[in-house]
Amino acid sequence: MPRRHLLATPALLIMGVYVVALVAAAVIALTTGNLGVLWWLTVFTERDRSVVTWPNVLVLVLAGLPWAWALWQILRGPLAGPSPELDQDTRRLRIALYAAATSWLLGAVLPYWPWWAVVLDAGVMWLVVTLFASVLGPNLEFAEHARGAGVLAYGGFGAVEVLNVLEWPVPGWLELICGVAFLIWTVLLLRAQRRDRRWQRDTVWYGIAALVSPFAVGLVGALLWSETNVYDDALAAVAVLTLVWLARSAHDLANPRPQPGPLSPAL
C-alpha cells in the first residue's frame, strides 16, 4: 500500500476535476467542432489555425495527461508523519523551491508574462542555486563551479530580458554562455541530489527528464510541425517535468526520515 501524503485527498480531487474537464472538452471538440476549450486546458494559449480532427483532439488529450499527473505530484505535499527538524538554510531552500514551482506554473499557464515577471523568476532561481549549494554541502562536487554556473545562468537570463526590454542589442554569445552554464549547474546539482538521501530517486529522475526532454521534443516538433496539426504545440507539455522536479524537491525535504531498525541480537 503506498505511503499516504499529507494532502493526498484534495490533490486527487483536483486532479480528478481536471481529468473530467479534459474529457468533456474533448467531447465538445468532436461534437461541435470547437477546439477552443480543449486547447486552453492543455496548451494554455488562444487557439491557432489547427483544425478539429480526431488525431488533433487525441494529441491534445495526451498533452493534458502530464498536467493531470503534475497536479497530483505537486499538490499532494510531503509524506505524512513527523517532519524532520530543518536548519535555516534548508527551510529557506524549501520555500524558494515552492516559489520557483509557482513561478514556473504561472509562466506555463498565463498567455502573457511581463518582463519583470521573467526577471523575478530568474531571481528566485538564483536564490535556489545559492541555497542548494549551502544545503547539499560536500555532496555537491565542484561546489564553487556549480554555484558560479547557476548564478551566471539565471543572472544572465534575467539580464537578457532587461536588455530586450530596453531594446539594446543582445550578443548571441551571451545566451549561449547562459545555456551552457545552465547545463553545467543542472548536471552537477542532479548528481548531488542523487547522492543525498534526503531526495527520493524518482525526484532525481524527474529532474533528468526535464533536462533531456527539450532536446528530444525540439527534434520531434521539427519533424511533425504543420499549420493544421497540434503536435508542435502539444509537445510543450514536457515543461511540466521541471515543475514536478521543483515541487518534489521541496516535498522531499520535509519527508519523514527513515528510522533505523532494531539491532539484531548477537549470536
mmCIF file of C-alpha atoms in Angstrom:
data_model
loop_
_atom_site.group_PDB
_atom_site.id
_atom_site.type_symbol
_atom_site.label_atom_id
_atom_site.label_comp_id
_atom_site.label_asym_id
_atom_site.label_seq_id
_atom_site.Cartn_x
_atom_site.Cartn_y
_atom_site.Cartn_z
ATOM 1 C CA MET A 1 0.000 0.000 0.000
ATOM 2 C CA PRO A 2 1.535 3.365 -0.975
ATOM 3 C CA ARG A 3 2.512 5.731 1.803
ATOM 4 C CA ARG A 4 -0.018 8.465 2.373
ATOM 5 C CA HIS A 5 0.800 12.080 1.652
ATOM 6 C CA LEU A 6 -0.367 14.969 3.767
ATOM 7 C CA LEU A 7 -2.693 16.438 1.127
ATOM 8 C CA ALA A 8 -3.446 13.288 -0.872
ATOM 9 C CA THR A 9 -7.246 13.630 -0.807
ATOM 10 C CA PRO A 10 -7.557 17.226 -2.067
ATOM 11 C CA ALA A 11 -4.805 16.550 -4.622
ATOM 12 C CA LEU A 12 -6.717 13.561 -6.011
ATOM 13 C CA LEU A 13 -9.948 15.564 -6.119
ATOM 14 C CA ILE A 14 -8.345 18.431 -8.034
ATOM 15 C CA MET A 15 -6.652 16.019 -10.428
ATOM 16 C CA GLY A 16 -9.988 14.268 -10.950
ATOM 17 C CA VAL A 17 -11.759 17.542 -11.727
ATOM 18 C CA TYR A 18 -9.095 18.380 -14.314
ATOM 19 C CA VAL A 19 -9.383 14.944 -15.961
ATOM 20 C CA VAL A 20 -13.184 15.229 -16.140
ATOM 21 C CA ALA A 21 -12.871 18.702 -17.669
ATOM 22 C CA LEU A 22 -10.329 17.328 -20.151
ATOM 23 C CA VAL A 23 -12.667 14.551 -21.280
ATOM 24 C CA ALA A 24 -15.632 16.939 -21.508
ATOM 25 C CA ALA A 25 -13.590 19.376 -23.613
ATOM 26 C CA ALA A 26 -12.584 16.540 -25.945
ATOM 27 C CA VAL A 27 -16.235 15.547 -26.388
ATOM 28 C CA ILE A 28 -17.176 19.171 -27.077
ATOM 29 C CA ALA A 29 -14.422 19.442 -29.677
ATOM 30 C CA LEU A 30 -15.503 16.288 -31.521
ATOM 31 C CA THR A 31 -19.226 17.034 -31.423
ATOM 32 C CA THR A 32 -19.271 20.784 -32.056
ATOM 33 C CA GLY A 33 -16.017 21.370 -33.907
ATOM 34 C CA ASN A 34 -14.890 23.837 -31.224
ATOM 35 C CA LEU A 35 -11.303 23.167 -30.185
ATOM 36 C CA GLY A 36 -11.003 26.275 -28.028
ATOM 37 C CA VAL A 37 -11.777 24.801 -24.582
ATOM 38 C CA LEU A 38 -9.545 21.761 -25.065
ATOM 39 C CA TRP A 39 -6.780 23.983 -26.414
ATOM 40 C CA TRP A 40 -6.956 26.255 -23.389
ATOM 41 C CA LEU A 41 -6.945 23.345 -20.941
ATOM 42 C CA THR A 42 -3.842 21.725 -22.433
ATOM 43 C CA VAL A 43 -1.773 24.375 -24.234
ATOM 44 C CA PHE A 44 -2.956 27.390 -22.170
ATOM 45 C CA THR A 45 -2.971 29.781 -25.116
ATOM 46 C CA GLU A 46 -5.510 31.002 -27.638
ATOM 47 C CA ARG A 47 -6.314 28.524 -30.357
ATOM 48 C CA ASP A 48 -4.344 28.849 -33.573
ATOM 49 C CA ARG A 49 -5.318 27.668 -37.051
ATOM 50 C CA SER A 50 -5.279 23.970 -36.139
ATOM 51 C CA VAL A 51 -8.351 22.124 -37.394
ATOM 52 C CA VAL A 52 -10.598 19.829 -35.381
ATOM 53 C CA THR A 53 -9.678 16.261 -36.304
ATOM 54 C CA TRP A 54 -9.685 13.219 -34.080
ATOM 55 C CA PRO A 55 -5.851 12.956 -34.187
ATOM 56 C CA ASN A 56 -5.571 16.593 -33.049
ATOM 57 C CA VAL A 57 -8.084 16.023 -30.265
ATOM 58 C CA LEU A 58 -6.279 12.854 -29.181
ATOM 59 C CA VAL A 59 -2.901 14.596 -29.122
ATOM 60 C CA LEU A 60 -4.268 17.443 -27.012
ATOM 61 C CA VAL A 61 -5.827 14.987 -24.558
ATOM 62 C CA LEU A 62 -2.491 13.172 -24.303
ATOM 63 C CA ALA A 63 -0.805 16.545 -23.716
ATOM 64 C CA GLY A 64 -3.214 17.167 -20.842
ATOM 65 C CA LEU A 65 -2.395 13.919 -19.053
ATOM 66 C CA PRO A 66 1.063 15.091 -17.869
ATOM 67 C CA TRP A 67 -0.633 18.154 -16.376
ATOM 68 C CA ALA A 68 -3.098 15.917 -14.552
ATOM 69 C CA TRP A 69 -0.227 13.837 -13.174
ATOM 70 C CA ALA A 70 1.642 17.019 -12.231
ATOM 71 C CA LEU A 71 -1.336 18.232 -10.183
ATOM 72 C CA TRP A 72 -1.119 15.049 -8.136
ATOM 73 C CA GLN A 73 2.652 15.236 -7.734
ATOM 74 C CA ILE A 74 2.631 18.916 -6.757
ATOM 75 C CA LEU A 75 -0.453 19.243 -4.582
ATOM 76 C CA ARG A 76 -0.136 16.066 -2.504
ATOM 77 C CA GLY A 77 2.627 17.538 -0.356
ATOM 78 C CA PRO A 78 5.260 15.574 1.574
ATOM 79 C CA LEU A 79 4.705 12.186 3.148
ATOM 80 C CA ALA A 80 2.585 12.053 6.265
ATOM 81 C CA GLY A 81 4.423 11.661 9.520
ATOM 82 C CA PRO A 82 6.641 13.692 11.817
ATOM 83 C CA SER A 83 8.738 16.123 9.803
ATOM 84 C CA PRO A 84 12.469 16.298 10.474
ATOM 85 C CA GLU A 85 13.937 19.355 12.141
ATOM 86 C CA LEU A 86 15.191 21.594 9.318
ATOM 87 C CA ASP A 87 18.010 24.067 9.657
ATOM 88 C CA GLN A 88 17.549 27.626 8.445
ATOM 89 C CA ASP A 89 19.122 27.143 5.007
ATOM 90 C CA THR A 90 17.035 24.014 4.352
ATOM 91 C CA ARG A 91 13.813 25.790 5.337
ATOM 92 C CA ARG A 92 14.720 28.672 3.050
ATOM 93 C CA LEU A 93 15.535 26.304 0.197
ATOM 94 C CA ARG A 94 12.163 24.593 0.581
ATOM 95 C CA ILE A 95 10.343 27.930 0.433
ATOM 96 C CA ALA A 96 12.427 29.014 -2.572
ATOM 97 C CA LEU A 97 11.666 25.759 -4.402
ATOM 98 C CA TYR A 98 7.918 26.217 -3.876
ATOM 99 C CA ALA A 99 8.213 29.825 -5.066
ATOM 100 C CA ALA A 100 10.100 28.671 -8.157
ATOM 101 C CA ALA A 101 7.492 25.984 -8.858
ATOM 102 C CA THR A 102 4.715 28.582 -8.576
ATOM 103 C CA SER A 103 6.604 30.857 -10.946
ATOM 104 C CA TRP A 104 7.060 28.047 -13.485
ATOM 105 C CA LEU A 105 3.372 27.177 -13.253
ATOM 106 C CA LEU A 106 2.277 30.759 -13.855
ATOM 107 C CA GLY A 107 4.705 31.048 -16.753
ATOM 108 C CA ALA A 108 3.195 27.961 -18.352
ATOM 109 C CA VAL A 109 -0.498 28.786 -17.972
ATOM 110 C CA LEU A 110 -0.607 32.562 -18.417
ATOM 111 C CA PRO A 111 -0.870 33.761 -22.027
ATOM 112 C CA TYR A 112 1.406 36.732 -21.391
ATOM 113 C CA TRP A 113 4.245 37.263 -18.936
ATOM 114 C CA PRO A 114 5.611 40.789 -18.392
ATOM 115 C CA TRP A 115 9.361 41.292 -18.458
ATOM 116 C CA TRP A 116 9.536 41.969 -14.743
ATOM 117 C CA ALA A 117 7.987 38.571 -14.027
ATOM 118 C CA VAL A 118 10.723 36.911 -16.091
ATOM 119 C CA VAL A 119 13.364 38.820 -14.119
ATOM 120 C CA LEU A 120 11.643 37.897 -10.839
ATOM 121 C CA ASP A 121 11.624 34.217 -11.834
ATOM 122 C CA ALA A 122 15.349 34.420 -12.636
ATOM 123 C CA GLY A 123 15.909 35.987 -9.210
ATOM 124 C CA VAL A 124 14.018 33.191 -7.450
ATOM 125 C CA MET A 125 16.049 30.563 -9.296
ATOM 126 C CA TRP A 126 19.239 32.448 -8.411
ATOM 127 C CA LEU A 127 18.200 32.082 -4.770
ATOM 128 C CA VAL A 128 17.536 28.354 -5.321
ATOM 129 C CA VAL A 129 21.041 27.986 -6.767
ATOM 130 C CA THR A 130 22.641 29.672 -3.764
ATOM 131 C CA LEU A 131 20.661 27.737 -1.161
ATOM 132 C CA PHE A 132 21.161 24.376 -2.875
ATOM 133 C CA ALA A 133 24.920 24.912 -2.646
ATOM 134 C CA SER A 134 24.626 25.515 1.099
ATOM 135 C CA VAL A 135 22.255 22.626 1.797
ATOM 136 C CA LEU A 136 23.992 19.966 -0.297
ATOM 137 C CA GLY A 137 27.382 20.640 1.258
ATOM 138 C CA PRO A 138 30.039 18.040 0.356
ATOM 139 C CA ASN A 139 27.600 16.102 -1.844
ATOM 140 C CA LEU A 140 27.857 18.906 -4.398
ATOM 141 C CA GLU A 141 31.092 18.270 -6.249
ATOM 142 C CA PHE A 142 32.888 21.312 -7.602
ATOM 143 C CA ALA A 143 30.589 23.382 -5.401
ATOM 144 C CA GLU A 144 32.040 26.761 -6.301
ATOM 145 C CA HIS A 145 31.946 25.972 -10.015
ATOM 146 C CA ALA A 146 28.349 24.726 -9.726
ATOM 147 C CA ARG A 147 27.228 27.811 -7.820
ATOM 148 C CA GLY A 148 29.023 30.102 -10.253
ATOM 149 C CA ALA A 149 27.441 28.348 -13.237
ATOM 150 C CA GLY A 150 23.954 28.629 -11.734
ATOM 151 C CA VAL A 151 24.360 32.289 -10.827
ATOM 152 C CA LEU A 152 25.726 33.026 -14.312
ATOM 153 C CA ALA A 153 22.873 31.131 -15.982
ATOM 154 C CA TYR A 154 19.933 32.720 -14.200
ATOM 155 C CA GLY A 155 21.554 36.109 -13.762
ATOM 156 C CA GLY A 156 22.307 36.084 -17.474
ATOM 157 C CA PHE A 157 18.756 35.093 -18.407
ATOM 158 C CA GLY A 158 17.419 37.989 -16.334
ATOM 159 C CA ALA A 159 19.931 40.395 -17.885
ATOM 160 C CA VAL A 160 18.966 39.305 -21.406
ATOM 161 C CA GLU A 161 15.311 40.018 -20.649
ATOM 162 C CA VAL A 162 16.137 43.502 -19.365
ATOM 163 C CA LEU A 163 18.298 44.239 -22.419
ATOM 164 C CA ASN A 164 15.467 43.157 -24.703
ATOM 165 C CA VAL A 165 13.038 45.488 -22.918
ATOM 166 C CA LEU A 166 15.490 48.367 -23.246
ATOM 167 C CA GLU A 167 15.891 47.421 -26.928
ATOM 168 C CA TRP A 168 19.626 47.144 -26.527
ATOM 169 C CA PRO A 169 21.399 44.646 -28.770
ATOM 170 C CA VAL A 170 21.940 41.298 -27.100
ATOM 171 C CA PRO A 171 25.009 39.439 -28.346
ATOM 172 C CA GLY A 172 24.242 35.887 -29.392
ATOM 173 C CA TRP A 173 27.164 34.513 -27.389
ATOM 174 C CA LEU A 174 25.596 35.755 -24.137
ATOM 175 C CA GLU A 175 22.566 33.477 -24.432
ATOM 176 C CA LEU A 176 24.812 30.597 -25.494
ATOM 177 C CA ILE A 177 27.023 31.058 -22.429
ATOM 178 C CA CYS A 178 23.949 31.204 -20.173
ATOM 179 C CA GLY A 179 22.631 27.985 -21.717
ATOM 180 C CA VAL A 180 25.929 26.142 -21.216
ATOM 181 C CA ALA A 181 26.145 27.417 -17.628
ATOM 182 C CA PHE A 182 22.594 26.190 -17.014
ATOM 183 C CA LEU A 183 23.508 22.707 -18.271
ATOM 184 C CA ILE A 184 26.620 22.562 -16.078
ATOM 185 C CA TRP A 185 24.719 23.634 -12.961
ATOM 186 C CA THR A 186 21.826 21.245 -13.577
ATOM 187 C CA VAL A 187 24.033 18.216 -14.203
ATOM 188 C CA LEU A 188 26.145 18.841 -11.084
ATOM 189 C CA LEU A 189 23.052 19.507 -8.987
ATOM 190 C CA LEU A 190 21.200 16.362 -10.075
ATOM 191 C CA ARG A 191 24.300 14.293 -9.403
ATOM 192 C CA ALA A 192 24.497 15.755 -5.911
ATOM 193 C CA GLN A 193 20.780 15.161 -5.296
ATOM 194 C CA ARG A 194 21.227 11.541 -6.301
ATOM 195 C CA ARG A 195 23.944 11.122 -3.665
ATOM 196 C CA ASP A 196 21.914 12.843 -0.939
ATOM 197 C CA ARG A 197 19.445 10.547 0.837
ATOM 198 C CA ARG A 198 17.020 13.382 1.520
ATOM 199 C CA TRP A 199 15.771 13.239 -2.054
ATOM 200 C CA GLN A 200 13.921 10.277 -3.499
ATOM 201 C CA ARG A 201 15.283 8.604 -6.612
ATOM 202 C CA ASP A 202 12.088 9.414 -8.557
ATOM 203 C CA THR A 203 12.609 13.116 -7.872
ATOM 204 C CA VAL A 204 16.055 12.962 -9.444
ATOM 205 C CA TRP A 205 14.674 11.132 -12.480
ATOM 206 C CA TYR A 206 12.103 13.891 -12.992
ATOM 207 C CA GLY A 207 14.990 16.377 -12.984
ATOM 208 C CA ILE A 208 16.929 14.311 -15.536
ATOM 209 C CA ALA A 209 13.848 14.036 -17.756
ATOM 210 C CA ALA A 210 13.289 17.795 -17.521
ATOM 211 C CA LEU A 211 16.882 18.370 -18.649
ATOM 212 C CA VAL A 212 16.822 15.932 -21.572
ATOM 213 C CA SER A 213 13.269 16.364 -22.889
ATOM 214 C CA PRO A 214 13.673 19.805 -24.567
ATOM 215 C CA PHE A 215 16.261 18.361 -26.943
ATOM 216 C CA ALA A 216 14.023 15.413 -27.835
ATOM 217 C CA VAL A 217 10.849 17.440 -28.285
ATOM 218 C CA GLY A 218 12.673 20.022 -30.373
ATOM 219 C CA LEU A 219 13.600 17.311 -32.860
ATOM 220 C CA VAL A 220 10.151 15.691 -32.808
ATOM 221 C CA GLY A 221 8.416 19.058 -33.150
ATOM 222 C CA ALA A 222 10.518 19.949 -36.185
ATOM 223 C CA LEU A 223 9.611 16.655 -37.842
ATOM 224 C CA LEU A 224 5.865 16.809 -37.119
ATOM 225 C CA TRP A 225 5.099 20.520 -37.479
ATOM 226 C CA SER A 226 2.460 21.732 -39.935
ATOM 227 C CA GLU A 227 -0.111 24.535 -39.982
ATOM 228 C CA THR A 228 -3.022 22.176 -39.432
ATOM 229 C CA ASN A 229 -1.887 19.851 -36.652
ATOM 230 C CA VAL A 230 -1.235 20.451 -32.975
ATOM 231 C CA TYR A 231 1.818 18.264 -32.464
ATOM 232 C CA ASP A 232 4.352 21.056 -32.055
ATOM 233 C CA ASP A 233 2.170 22.977 -29.570
ATOM 234 C CA ALA A 234 1.267 19.852 -27.587
ATOM 235 C CA LEU A 235 4.915 18.936 -27.098
ATOM 236 C CA ALA A 236 5.266 21.998 -24.873
ATOM 237 C CA ALA A 237 3.598 19.883 -22.159
ATOM 238 C CA VAL A 238 7.008 18.413 -21.289
ATOM 239 C CA ALA A 239 7.760 21.683 -19.485
ATOM 240 C CA VAL A 240 5.682 20.230 -16.660
ATOM 241 C CA LEU A 241 8.636 17.968 -15.789
ATOM 242 C CA THR A 242 10.599 20.917 -14.400
ATOM 243 C CA LEU A 243 7.587 21.953 -12.362
ATOM 244 C CA VAL A 244 7.277 18.456 -10.880
ATOM 245 C CA TRP A 245 11.005 18.314 -10.102
ATOM 246 C CA LEU A 246 10.910 21.632 -8.240
ATOM 247 C CA ALA A 247 7.832 20.701 -6.212
ATOM 248 C CA ARG A 248 9.050 17.200 -5.370
ATOM 249 C CA SER A 249 12.457 18.558 -4.374
ATOM 250 C CA ALA A 250 10.661 20.772 -1.850
ATOM 251 C CA HIS A 251 8.363 17.953 -0.658
ATOM 252 C CA ASP A 252 11.249 15.559 -0.080
ATOM 253 C CA LEU A 253 12.981 17.944 2.312
ATOM 254 C CA ALA A 254 10.012 17.612 4.675
ATOM 255 C CA ASN A 255 9.509 13.843 4.298
ATOM 256 C CA PRO A 256 9.866 11.824 7.498
ATOM 257 C CA ARG A 257 13.347 10.318 7.680
ATOM 258 C CA PRO A 258 13.577 6.518 7.718
ATOM 259 C CA GLN A 259 14.314 5.298 11.219
ATOM 260 C CA PRO A 260 16.987 2.660 11.781
ATOM 261 C CA GLY A 261 15.565 -0.716 12.647
ATOM 262 C CA PRO A 262 16.276 -2.556 15.891
ATOM 263 C CA LEU A 263 19.676 -4.187 16.157
ATOM 264 C CA SER A 264 19.766 -7.941 15.727
ATOM 265 C CA PRO A 265 20.780 -9.773 18.853
ATOM 266 C CA ALA A 266 24.328 -11.033 18.808
ATOM 267 C CA LEU A 267 24.673 -14.751 18.388
#
